[in-house]
């Protein structure tokens, strides 16, 4: 390789790395470097060192040497000049750069396998139909980069690759040098693959807190991210069941307090409570609203809704207490005022009810619903629910 070509390659590599450097490292400690003798016309396999968790690509180099030849520089030392595999992938320059500067006159064909059984079969019959990659034309040196997104040789949970070689020397033995260096993705190195993540999400979905929500996706992703940051997957799996439960609870509480998630949680509870009230499942609606109140997140309208539920379940004392709390939060919320008038009326305190009904009769409880119309709607519901109705007509006549 000429000096100009080498300089050009480094310039290209530096330029690409500036804009597209990957988050990972060449694992030089677990690189494979093996030098073996292949008998004439023989076939052998070489097993790589175990690939580290999070391996997303490998670079390998094969060099055939004549007797007494030695490698001038290792593949590991050459990769020190390339911060990430993106630089190698830019056209043919990377492969040329990785090539050994020496090689012998011998040649071989080779193939890569992802299982020991397939590799053994290759030794027996020389067939490469089970190979994830095969070099069928004889070579005396070769270098390639294989990545998880472009080669079936690299799989998310794979730990080993087998290289099979067939000697093309019909008389003499030949020396083969195999070098393999894995690139490890920093995030994946923690062991959190897609299956592992889904395992955590599925467990989260069954938790008490998640079941309070109409959509618990953000909540469960929040827990997953905190667990991933705190533990490697293998570390998390080694925790005792009681330790895992505590981790879920602690991270869940932290996520539950997150402003955006919390807002969604309580809005979901309000939506669920409203739907339950329409279905006349008042006790279930009260439970949802009590969750909001007990967490200190209730608005005046939440107190109004739970007060309405207490009225329909004839829990008048609780209704009055809740509605009074609603008044403290917002003394101008007319839904609270109307429900307070209702509970006084059905609990046989007509005079208290009358004063409220008359005071606000000309106003709207919402931007489009009048106080009078809402009163009529509520009385119709109360009658069907069997609440005391002897004073309903008296109230409606007040409005005339």
mmCIF file of C-alpha atoms in Angstrom:
data_model
loop_
_atom_site.group_PDB
_atom_site.id
_atom_site.type_symbol
_atom_site.label_atom_id
_atom_site.label_comp_id
_atom_site.label_asym_id
_atom_site.label_seq_id
_atom_site.Cartn_x
_atom_site.Cartn_y
_atom_site.Cartn_z
ATOM 1 C CA UNK A 1 0.000 0.000 0.000
ATOM 2 C CA UNK A 2 1.461 3.396 -0.922
ATOM 3 C CA UNK A 3 1.858 6.208 1.583
ATOM 4 C CA UNK A 4 -0.720 8.334 -0.280
ATOM 5 C CA UNK A 5 -3.339 5.570 -0.086
ATOM 6 C CA UNK A 6 -2.739 5.086 3.619
ATOM 7 C CA UNK A 7 -2.974 8.826 4.258
ATOM 8 C CA UNK A 8 -6.181 9.040 2.214
ATOM 9 C CA UNK A 9 -7.706 6.163 4.139
ATOM 10 C CA UNK A 10 -6.988 7.773 7.497
ATOM 11 C CA UNK A 11 -8.459 11.059 6.264
ATOM 12 C CA UNK A 12 -11.668 9.338 5.147
ATOM 13 C CA UNK A 13 -11.900 7.378 8.395
ATOM 14 C CA UNK A 14 -11.395 10.458 10.557
ATOM 15 C CA UNK A 15 -14.038 12.340 8.570
ATOM 16 C CA UNK A 16 -16.660 9.605 8.939
ATOM 17 C CA UNK A 17 -15.903 9.098 12.607
ATOM 18 C CA UNK A 18 -16.422 12.785 13.277
ATOM 19 C CA UNK A 19 -20.041 12.507 12.170
ATOM 20 C CA UNK A 20 -20.999 8.859 12.780
ATOM 21 C CA UNK A 21 -18.925 7.340 15.555
ATOM 22 C CA UNK A 22 -20.627 4.437 17.289
ATOM 23 C CA UNK A 23 -20.913 3.996 21.048
ATOM 24 C CA UNK A 24 -18.748 0.955 21.745
ATOM 25 C CA UNK A 25 -15.232 -0.453 21.688
ATOM 26 C CA UNK A 26 -13.002 -3.061 20.109
ATOM 27 C CA UNK A 27 -12.696 -5.826 22.715
ATOM 28 C CA UNK A 28 -9.002 -6.561 22.363
ATOM 29 C CA UNK A 29 -8.975 -8.680 25.531
ATOM 30 C CA UNK A 30 -11.312 -11.246 23.991
ATOM 31 C CA UNK A 31 -9.913 -11.164 20.470
ATOM 32 C CA UNK A 32 -9.048 -14.477 18.814
ATOM 33 C CA UNK A 33 -5.540 -15.036 17.455
ATOM 34 C CA UNK A 34 -4.765 -18.608 16.431
ATOM 35 C CA UNK A 35 -2.019 -20.043 14.263
ATOM 36 C CA UNK A 36 -2.485 -23.646 13.151
ATOM 37 C CA UNK A 37 -1.049 -26.090 10.667
ATOM 38 C CA UNK A 38 -3.399 -27.578 8.090
ATOM 39 C CA UNK A 39 -2.344 -30.825 6.518
ATOM 40 C CA UNK A 40 -2.290 -31.094 2.731
ATOM 41 C CA UNK A 41 -5.800 -31.481 1.259
ATOM 42 C CA UNK A 42 -7.246 -31.492 4.786
ATOM 43 C CA UNK A 43 -10.184 -29.669 6.360
ATOM 44 C CA UNK A 44 -10.221 -28.219 9.877
ATOM 45 C CA UNK A 45 -12.309 -25.852 12.015
ATOM 46 C CA UNK A 46 -11.212 -23.165 14.435
ATOM 47 C CA UNK A 47 -13.496 -21.971 17.205
ATOM 48 C CA UNK A 48 -13.271 -18.297 18.149
ATOM 49 C CA UNK A 49 -13.009 -17.110 21.710
ATOM 50 C CA UNK A 50 -16.419 -16.523 23.282
ATOM 51 C CA UNK A 51 -17.832 -13.292 21.917
ATOM 52 C CA UNK A 52 -18.697 -10.808 24.682
ATOM 53 C CA UNK A 53 -22.297 -9.836 25.411
ATOM 54 C CA UNK A 54 -23.264 -6.935 23.159
ATOM 55 C CA UNK A 55 -21.139 -7.956 20.162
ATOM 56 C CA UNK A 56 -22.708 -6.349 17.106
ATOM 57 C CA UNK A 57 -19.913 -6.870 14.598
ATOM 58 C CA UNK A 58 -16.572 -8.528 14.105
ATOM 59 C CA UNK A 59 -13.525 -7.894 11.952
ATOM 60 C CA UNK A 60 -11.490 -10.924 10.974
ATOM 61 C CA UNK A 61 -8.300 -11.496 9.015
ATOM 62 C CA UNK A 62 -7.006 -14.731 7.524
ATOM 63 C CA UNK A 63 -3.393 -15.041 6.425
ATOM 64 C CA UNK A 64 -1.575 -18.082 5.011
ATOM 65 C CA UNK A 65 2.160 -18.125 5.792
ATOM 66 C CA UNK A 66 5.079 -20.008 4.356
ATOM 67 C CA UNK A 67 7.423 -21.914 6.631
ATOM 68 C CA UNK A 68 9.138 -19.626 9.191
ATOM 69 C CA UNK A 69 7.150 -16.530 8.128
ATOM 70 C CA UNK A 70 5.883 -14.308 10.981
ATOM 71 C CA UNK A 71 3.118 -11.683 11.039
ATOM 72 C CA UNK A 72 4.536 -8.172 10.839
ATOM 73 C CA UNK A 73 1.649 -6.591 12.785
ATOM 74 C CA UNK A 74 -1.422 -7.945 14.529
ATOM 75 C CA UNK A 75 -5.012 -7.132 13.594
ATOM 76 C CA UNK A 76 -5.586 -5.736 17.093
ATOM 77 C CA UNK A 77 -2.774 -3.227 16.670
ATOM 78 C CA UNK A 78 -4.156 -2.083 13.320
ATOM 79 C CA UNK A 79 -7.621 -1.517 14.799
ATOM 80 C CA UNK A 80 -6.187 0.948 17.288
ATOM 81 C CA UNK A 81 -6.162 3.413 14.405
ATOM 82 C CA UNK A 82 -9.924 2.985 13.764
ATOM 83 C CA UNK A 83 -12.222 4.201 16.580
ATOM 84 C CA UNK A 84 -15.279 2.316 15.338
ATOM 85 C CA UNK A 85 -16.264 -0.166 12.584
ATOM 86 C CA UNK A 86 -18.039 2.503 10.523
ATOM 87 C CA UNK A 87 -14.652 3.568 9.189
ATOM 88 C CA UNK A 88 -13.896 0.049 7.969
ATOM 89 C CA UNK A 89 -17.169 -0.116 6.115
ATOM 90 C CA UNK A 90 -16.469 2.805 3.827
ATOM 91 C CA UNK A 91 -15.774 1.086 0.522
ATOM 92 C CA UNK A 92 -12.755 -1.113 -0.188
ATOM 93 C CA UNK A 93 -10.204 1.087 1.594
ATOM 94 C CA UNK A 94 -10.910 -0.437 4.990
ATOM 95 C CA UNK A 95 -10.496 -4.019 3.796
ATOM 96 C CA UNK A 96 -7.245 -3.165 2.014
ATOM 97 C CA UNK A 97 -5.933 -1.487 5.153
ATOM 98 C CA UNK A 98 -6.689 -4.578 7.256
ATOM 99 C CA UNK A 99 -4.988 -6.999 4.873
ATOM 100 C CA UNK A 100 -1.782 -8.626 5.990
ATOM 101 C CA UNK A 101 1.266 -7.183 4.253
ATOM 102 C CA UNK A 102 2.619 -10.715 3.854
ATOM 103 C CA UNK A 103 1.303 -14.109 2.828
ATOM 104 C CA UNK A 104 2.597 -17.357 1.494
ATOM 105 C CA UNK A 105 2.109 -19.088 -1.817
ATOM 106 C CA UNK A 106 -0.439 -21.517 -0.377
ATOM 107 C CA UNK A 107 -4.174 -20.908 -0.626
ATOM 108 C CA UNK A 108 -7.376 -22.162 0.967
ATOM 109 C CA UNK A 109 -11.122 -21.817 0.884
ATOM 110 C CA UNK A 110 -13.030 -21.182 4.086
ATOM 111 C CA UNK A 111 -16.517 -20.902 5.563
ATOM 112 C CA UNK A 112 -18.105 -19.552 8.754
ATOM 113 C CA UNK A 113 -20.631 -21.440 10.918
ATOM 114 C CA UNK A 114 -22.727 -20.525 13.926
ATOM 115 C CA UNK A 115 -23.002 -24.052 15.363
ATOM 116 C CA UNK A 116 -20.489 -26.777 16.218
ATOM 117 C CA UNK A 117 -22.598 -29.446 14.500
ATOM 118 C CA UNK A 118 -22.595 -27.555 11.195
ATOM 119 C CA UNK A 119 -18.841 -27.026 11.486
ATOM 120 C CA UNK A 120 -18.260 -30.760 12.111
ATOM 121 C CA UNK A 121 -20.397 -31.607 9.095
ATOM 122 C CA UNK A 122 -18.228 -29.316 6.985
ATOM 123 C CA UNK A 123 -15.105 -31.191 8.123
ATOM 124 C CA UNK A 124 -16.753 -34.456 7.089
ATOM 125 C CA UNK A 125 -18.129 -33.544 3.663
ATOM 126 C CA UNK A 126 -16.767 -30.088 2.777
ATOM 127 C CA UNK A 127 -20.250 -28.745 2.014
ATOM 128 C CA UNK A 128 -20.961 -25.094 2.842
ATOM 129 C CA UNK A 129 -24.766 -25.118 2.554
ATOM 130 C CA UNK A 130 -25.043 -24.611 6.332
ATOM 131 C CA UNK A 131 -22.477 -21.822 6.376
ATOM 132 C CA UNK A 132 -23.434 -18.204 7.170
ATOM 133 C CA UNK A 133 -20.606 -17.110 4.867
ATOM 134 C CA UNK A 134 -18.380 -19.022 2.430
ATOM 135 C CA UNK A 135 -15.310 -18.029 0.430
ATOM 136 C CA UNK A 136 -15.354 -20.590 -2.384
ATOM 137 C CA UNK A 137 -12.483 -19.143 -4.429
ATOM 138 C CA UNK A 138 -9.044 -20.007 -2.994
ATOM 139 C CA UNK A 139 -7.277 -17.107 -1.256
ATOM 140 C CA UNK A 140 -3.951 -16.688 0.497
ATOM 141 C CA UNK A 141 -5.218 -13.799 2.627
ATOM 142 C CA UNK A 142 -8.550 -12.147 3.335
ATOM 143 C CA UNK A 143 -10.116 -9.589 5.698
ATOM 144 C CA UNK A 144 -13.757 -8.714 6.298
ATOM 145 C CA UNK A 145 -16.158 -6.954 8.612
ATOM 146 C CA UNK A 146 -19.434 -8.699 9.496
ATOM 147 C CA UNK A 147 -22.231 -6.833 11.291
ATOM 148 C CA UNK A 148 -25.379 -7.991 13.052
ATOM 149 C CA UNK A 149 -27.626 -6.059 10.666
ATOM 150 C CA UNK A 150 -26.062 -7.454 7.481
ATOM 151 C CA UNK A 151 -24.793 -10.942 8.304
ATOM 152 C CA UNK A 152 -26.459 -14.008 9.802
ATOM 153 C CA UNK A 153 -23.074 -14.938 11.302
ATOM 154 C CA UNK A 154 -23.606 -12.333 14.047
ATOM 155 C CA UNK A 155 -26.692 -12.895 16.141
ATOM 156 C CA UNK A 156 -27.864 -11.048 19.210
ATOM 157 C CA UNK A 157 -27.340 -13.990 21.537
ATOM 158 C CA UNK A 158 -24.521 -15.748 19.685
ATOM 159 C CA UNK A 159 -21.325 -16.451 21.634
ATOM 160 C CA UNK A 160 -19.083 -18.310 19.184
ATOM 161 C CA UNK A 161 -18.238 -18.565 15.495
ATOM 162 C CA UNK A 162 -16.530 -21.553 13.868
ATOM 163 C CA UNK A 163 -14.164 -20.984 10.926
ATOM 164 C CA UNK A 164 -13.703 -23.951 8.621
ATOM 165 C CA UNK A 165 -10.683 -24.173 6.288
ATOM 166 C CA UNK A 166 -9.925 -26.443 3.344
ATOM 167 C CA UNK A 167 -6.287 -26.640 2.262
ATOM 168 C CA UNK A 168 -5.611 -26.275 -1.443
ATOM 169 C CA UNK A 169 -2.038 -27.508 -1.089
ATOM 170 C CA UNK A 170 -1.885 -31.051 -2.500
ATOM 171 C CA UNK A 171 1.543 -31.928 -1.112
ATOM 172 C CA UNK A 172 2.690 -29.811 1.845
ATOM 173 C CA UNK A 173 1.209 -28.611 5.097
ATOM 174 C CA UNK A 174 0.239 -24.939 5.338
ATOM 175 C CA UNK A 175 0.148 -22.437 8.195
ATOM 176 C CA UNK A 176 -3.103 -20.501 8.738
ATOM 177 C CA UNK A 177 -3.331 -17.461 11.013
ATOM 178 C CA UNK A 178 -6.847 -16.467 12.081
ATOM 179 C CA UNK A 179 -7.491 -13.178 13.869
ATOM 180 C CA UNK A 180 -10.958 -12.096 15.017
ATOM 181 C CA UNK A 181 -11.736 -8.901 16.957
ATOM 182 C CA UNK A 182 -15.306 -8.189 18.214
ATOM 183 C CA UNK A 183 -16.902 -4.761 18.378
ATOM 184 C CA UNK A 184 -19.011 -4.408 21.531
ATOM 185 C CA UNK A 185 -21.971 -2.038 21.688
ATOM 186 C CA UNK A 186 -21.758 -0.289 25.073
ATOM 187 C CA UNK A 187 -25.506 -0.411 25.764
ATOM 188 C CA UNK A 188 -26.019 -3.989 24.593
ATOM 189 C CA UNK A 189 -22.997 -5.059 26.611
ATOM 190 C CA UNK A 190 -25.144 -4.672 29.709
ATOM 191 C CA UNK A 191 -27.158 -7.634 28.461
ATOM 192 C CA UNK A 192 -30.461 -5.898 27.851
ATOM 193 C CA UNK A 193 -31.646 -7.299 24.530
ATOM 194 C CA UNK A 194 -35.194 -7.052 23.181
ATOM 195 C CA UNK A 195 -36.423 -10.218 24.898
ATOM 196 C CA UNK A 196 -35.013 -9.134 28.252
ATOM 197 C CA UNK A 197 -36.616 -5.713 27.960
ATOM 198 C CA UNK A 198 -39.998 -7.243 27.084
ATOM 199 C CA UNK A 199 -39.709 -9.457 30.164
ATOM 200 C CA UNK A 200 -39.467 -6.390 32.416
ATOM 201 C CA UNK A 201 -42.262 -4.550 30.577
ATOM 202 C CA UNK A 202 -44.584 -7.573 30.879
ATOM 203 C CA UNK A 203 -43.974 -7.839 34.625
ATOM 204 C CA UNK A 204 -44.561 -4.112 35.031
ATOM 205 C CA UNK A 205 -47.897 -4.330 33.206
ATOM 206 C CA UNK A 206 -49.206 -6.695 35.912
ATOM 207 C CA UNK A 207 -48.211 -4.410 38.799
ATOM 208 C CA UNK A 208 -50.804 -2.661 40.950
ATOM 209 C CA UNK A 209 -49.635 0.800 39.907
ATOM 210 C CA UNK A 210 -49.675 -0.042 36.189
ATOM 211 C CA UNK A 211 -53.201 -1.405 36.438
ATOM 212 C CA UNK A 212 -54.397 1.968 37.717
ATOM 213 C CA UNK A 213 -53.591 3.384 34.300
ATOM 214 C CA UNK A 214 -55.481 3.168 31.028
ATOM 215 C CA UNK A 215 -52.123 3.253 29.241
ATOM 216 C CA UNK A 216 -49.093 2.243 31.321
ATOM 217 C CA UNK A 217 -46.518 2.272 28.488
ATOM 218 C CA UNK A 218 -44.637 5.395 29.617
ATOM 219 C CA UNK A 219 -44.689 4.239 33.228
ATOM 220 C CA UNK A 220 -43.271 0.797 32.410
ATOM 221 C CA UNK A 221 -40.623 2.218 30.066
ATOM 222 C CA UNK A 222 -39.571 4.555 32.892
ATOM 223 C CA UNK A 223 -39.116 1.576 35.248
ATOM 224 C CA UNK A 224 -37.224 -0.356 32.558
ATOM 225 C CA UNK A 225 -34.815 2.527 31.984
ATOM 226 C CA UNK A 226 -34.089 2.858 35.705
ATOM 227 C CA UNK A 227 -33.470 -0.888 36.079
ATOM 228 C CA UNK A 228 -31.215 -0.938 33.002
ATOM 229 C CA UNK A 229 -29.206 1.976 34.352
ATOM 230 C CA UNK A 230 -28.799 0.390 37.786
ATOM 231 C CA UNK A 231 -28.142 -3.244 36.805
ATOM 232 C CA UNK A 232 -26.658 -5.401 34.109
ATOM 233 C CA UNK A 233 -29.202 -8.026 33.064
ATOM 234 C CA UNK A 234 -27.202 -10.845 34.672
ATOM 235 C CA UNK A 235 -26.946 -8.821 37.890
ATOM 236 C CA UNK A 236 -30.692 -8.220 37.962
ATOM 237 C CA UNK A 237 -31.409 -11.910 37.365
ATOM 238 C CA UNK A 238 -29.247 -12.861 40.354
ATOM 239 C CA UNK A 239 -31.310 -10.734 42.753
ATOM 240 C CA UNK A 240 -33.518 -12.560 45.235
ATOM 241 C CA UNK A 241 -37.255 -12.397 44.546
ATOM 242 C CA UNK A 242 -37.712 -10.044 47.515
ATOM 243 C CA UNK A 243 -34.919 -7.805 46.178
ATOM 244 C CA UNK A 244 -36.530 -7.656 42.735
ATOM 245 C CA UNK A 245 -39.857 -6.751 44.313
ATOM 246 C CA UNK A 246 -38.235 -3.914 46.239
ATOM 247 C CA UNK A 247 -36.480 -2.681 43.080
ATOM 248 C CA UNK A 248 -39.793 -2.629 41.191
ATOM 249 C CA UNK A 249 -41.476 -0.794 44.061
ATOM 250 C CA UNK A 250 -38.735 1.818 44.487
ATOM 251 C CA UNK A 251 -38.386 2.510 40.768
ATOM 252 C CA UNK A 252 -42.166 2.450 40.369
ATOM 253 C CA UNK A 253 -42.608 5.087 43.078
ATOM 254 C CA UNK A 254 -39.948 7.254 41.445
ATOM 255 C CA UNK A 255 -41.622 6.960 38.029
ATOM 256 C CA UNK A 256 -45.078 7.466 39.514
ATOM 257 C CA UNK A 257 -43.934 10.849 40.824
ATOM 258 C CA UNK A 258 -42.632 11.950 37.434
ATOM 259 C CA UNK A 259 -44.683 15.017 36.479
ATOM 260 C CA UNK A 260 -45.748 13.901 32.997
ATOM 261 C CA UNK A 261 -46.417 10.277 33.950
ATOM 262 C CA UNK A 262 -48.256 11.341 37.110
ATOM 263 C CA UNK A 263 -50.464 13.687 35.102
ATOM 264 C CA UNK A 264 -51.364 10.892 32.684
ATOM 265 C CA UNK A 265 -52.018 8.457 35.536
ATOM 266 C CA UNK A 266 -54.535 10.711 37.259
ATOM 267 C CA UNK A 267 -56.193 11.734 34.011
ATOM 268 C CA UNK A 268 -56.598 8.039 33.212
ATOM 269 C CA UNK A 269 -58.187 7.451 36.625
ATOM 270 C CA UNK A 270 -60.603 10.333 36.035
ATOM 271 C CA UNK A 271 -61.564 8.938 32.633
ATOM 272 C CA UNK A 272 -62.110 5.497 34.129
ATOM 273 C CA UNK A 273 -64.191 6.908 36.997
ATOM 274 C CA UNK A 274 -66.371 8.894 34.589
ATOM 275 C CA UNK A 275 -67.000 5.789 32.480
ATOM 276 C CA UNK A 276 -67.864 3.743 35.590
ATOM 277 C CA UNK A 277 -70.362 6.375 36.755
ATOM 278 C CA UNK A 278 -72.095 6.215 33.360
ATOM 279 C CA UNK A 279 -72.266 2.439 33.780
ATOM 280 C CA UNK A 280 -73.764 2.951 37.275
ATOM 281 C CA UNK A 281 -70.752 1.229 38.864
ATOM 282 C CA UNK A 282 -70.516 3.881 41.552
ATOM 283 C CA UNK A 283 -68.469 1.941 44.120
ATOM 284 C CA UNK A 284 -65.761 1.214 41.533
ATOM 285 C CA UNK A 285 -65.743 4.847 40.467
ATOM 286 C CA UNK A 286 -65.369 5.935 44.098
ATOM 287 C CA UNK A 287 -62.285 3.688 44.447
ATOM 288 C CA UNK A 288 -60.641 5.312 41.418
ATOM 289 C CA UNK A 289 -61.366 8.812 42.694
ATOM 290 C CA UNK A 290 -60.146 7.938 46.186
ATOM 291 C CA UNK A 291 -56.785 6.975 44.683
ATOM 292 C CA UNK A 292 -56.454 10.490 43.297
ATOM 293 C CA UNK A 293 -57.544 12.066 46.568
ATOM 294 C CA UNK A 294 -55.273 9.901 48.754
ATOM 295 C CA UNK A 295 -52.304 10.774 46.540
ATOM 296 C CA UNK A 296 -53.010 14.470 47.092
ATOM 297 C CA UNK A 297 -53.728 15.136 43.409
ATOM 298 C CA UNK A 298 -57.464 15.863 43.567
ATOM 299 C CA UNK A 299 -59.133 18.912 42.036
ATOM 300 C CA UNK A 300 -62.469 20.431 43.039
ATOM 301 C CA UNK A 301 -64.103 18.468 40.215
ATOM 302 C CA UNK A 302 -62.674 15.218 41.594
ATOM 303 C CA UNK A 303 -64.339 15.960 44.933
ATOM 304 C CA UNK A 304 -67.529 16.807 43.059
ATOM 305 C CA UNK A 305 -67.452 13.471 41.223
ATOM 306 C CA UNK A 306 -66.824 11.400 44.338
ATOM 307 C CA UNK A 307 -69.528 13.355 46.151
ATOM 308 C CA UNK A 308 -71.929 12.485 43.334
ATOM 309 C CA UNK A 309 -70.963 8.828 43.708
ATOM 310 C CA UNK A 310 -71.550 8.933 47.454
ATOM 311 C CA UNK A 311 -74.996 10.478 46.888
ATOM 312 C CA UNK A 312 -76.001 7.670 44.529
ATOM 313 C CA UNK A 313 -74.771 5.043 47.013
ATOM 314 C CA UNK A 314 -76.628 6.878 49.836
ATOM 315 C CA UNK A 315 -73.438 7.686 51.754
ATOM 316 C CA UNK A 316 -74.606 11.219 52.523
ATOM 317 C CA UNK A 317 -72.167 12.072 55.341
ATOM 318 C CA UNK A 318 -69.200 11.124 53.162
ATOM 319 C CA UNK A 319 -70.708 13.104 50.293
ATOM 320 C CA UNK A 320 -70.963 16.259 52.431
ATOM 321 C CA UNK A 321 -67.404 15.855 53.728
ATOM 322 C CA UNK A 322 -65.985 15.396 50.203
ATOM 323 C CA UNK A 323 -67.927 18.292 48.726
ATOM 324 C CA UNK A 324 -66.838 20.597 51.545
ATOM 325 C CA UNK A 325 -63.223 19.693 50.697
ATOM 326 C CA UNK A 326 -63.985 20.567 47.089
ATOM 327 C CA UNK A 327 -65.287 23.976 48.162
ATOM 328 C CA UNK A 328 -61.991 24.658 49.956
ATOM 329 C CA UNK A 329 -60.083 24.044 46.718
ATOM 330 C CA UNK A 330 -62.372 26.142 44.518
ATOM 331 C CA UNK A 331 -65.338 27.979 45.959
ATOM 332 C CA UNK A 332 -66.479 28.992 42.458
ATOM 333 C CA UNK A 333 -66.898 25.433 41.089
ATOM 334 C CA UNK A 334 -70.663 25.135 40.593
ATOM 335 C CA UNK A 335 -70.630 21.358 40.094
ATOM 336 C CA UNK A 336 -69.515 21.112 43.715
ATOM 337 C CA UNK A 337 -72.237 23.567 44.792
ATOM 338 C CA UNK A 338 -74.959 21.682 42.918
ATOM 339 C CA UNK A 339 -73.986 18.299 44.354
ATOM 340 C CA UNK A 340 -73.874 19.845 47.806
ATOM 341 C CA UNK A 341 -77.443 21.103 47.288
ATOM 342 C CA UNK A 342 -78.429 17.589 46.125
ATOM 343 C CA UNK A 343 -77.015 15.849 49.200
ATOM 344 C CA UNK A 344 -78.775 18.309 51.536
ATOM 345 C CA UNK A 345 -82.019 17.679 49.664
ATOM 346 C CA UNK A 346 -81.943 13.868 49.728
ATOM 347 C CA UNK A 347 -80.778 13.846 53.365
ATOM 348 C CA UNK A 348 -83.894 15.832 54.325
ATOM 349 C CA UNK A 349 -82.328 19.255 54.804
ATOM 350 C CA UNK A 350 -84.521 21.181 52.404
ATOM 351 C CA UNK A 351 -83.754 24.636 53.752
ATOM 352 C CA UNK A 352 -79.974 24.289 53.185
ATOM 353 C CA UNK A 353 -80.600 22.837 49.734
ATOM 354 C CA UNK A 354 -83.091 25.544 48.763
ATOM 355 C CA UNK A 355 -80.658 28.373 49.519
ATOM 356 C CA UNK A 356 -78.044 26.905 47.177
ATOM 357 C CA UNK A 357 -80.503 26.017 44.402
ATOM 358 C CA UNK A 358 -81.906 29.569 44.326
ATOM 359 C CA UNK A 359 -78.508 31.300 44.590
ATOM 360 C CA UNK A 360 -77.048 29.781 41.438
ATOM 361 C CA UNK A 361 -80.158 29.057 39.350
ATOM 362 C CA UNK A 362 -79.340 31.642 36.683
ATOM 363 C CA UNK A 363 -75.808 30.404 36.046
ATOM 364 C CA UNK A 364 -74.232 27.607 34.023
ATOM 365 C CA UNK A 365 -72.398 24.708 35.618
ATOM 366 C CA UNK A 366 -70.288 24.356 32.437
ATOM 367 C CA UNK A 367 -69.838 26.552 29.388
ATOM 368 C CA UNK A 368 -72.819 24.898 27.689
ATOM 369 C CA UNK A 369 -74.957 23.355 30.459
ATOM 370 C CA UNK A 370 -77.238 25.450 32.653
ATOM 371 C CA UNK A 371 -77.684 24.939 36.384
ATOM 372 C CA UNK A 372 -81.410 24.301 35.845
ATOM 373 C CA UNK A 373 -80.894 21.699 33.107
ATOM 374 C CA UNK A 374 -78.246 19.859 35.120
ATOM 375 C CA UNK A 375 -80.600 19.788 38.115
ATOM 376 C CA UNK A 376 -83.312 18.136 35.981
ATOM 377 C CA UNK A 377 -80.838 15.569 34.622
ATOM 378 C CA UNK A 378 -79.590 14.665 38.092
ATOM 379 C CA UNK A 379 -83.099 14.336 39.530
ATOM 380 C CA UNK A 380 -83.986 11.863 36.758
ATOM 381 C CA UNK A 381 -80.942 9.762 37.692
ATOM 382 C CA UNK A 382 -81.717 9.977 41.407
ATOM 383 C CA UNK A 383 -85.309 8.819 40.876
ATOM 384 C CA UNK A 384 -84.148 5.743 38.943
ATOM 385 C CA UNK A 385 -81.641 5.005 41.719
ATOM 386 C CA UNK A 386 -84.428 5.073 44.326
ATOM 387 C CA UNK A 387 -83.275 8.185 46.210
ATOM 388 C CA UNK A 388 -85.844 10.232 48.207
ATOM 389 C CA UNK A 389 -87.685 12.306 45.620
ATOM 390 C CA UNK A 390 -90.520 14.008 47.516
ATOM 391 C CA UNK A 391 -88.879 17.461 47.234
ATOM 392 C CA UNK A 392 -87.710 17.282 43.596
ATOM 393 C CA UNK A 393 -90.786 19.051 42.268
ATOM 394 C CA UNK A 394 -90.521 21.728 44.946
ATOM 395 C CA UNK A 395 -86.995 22.558 43.784
ATOM 396 C CA UNK A 396 -87.951 22.683 40.108
ATOM 397 C CA UNK A 397 -90.819 25.067 40.930
ATOM 398 C CA UNK A 398 -88.268 27.426 42.517
ATOM 399 C CA UNK A 399 -86.829 27.963 39.070
ATOM 400 C CA UNK A 400 -90.155 29.140 37.565
#
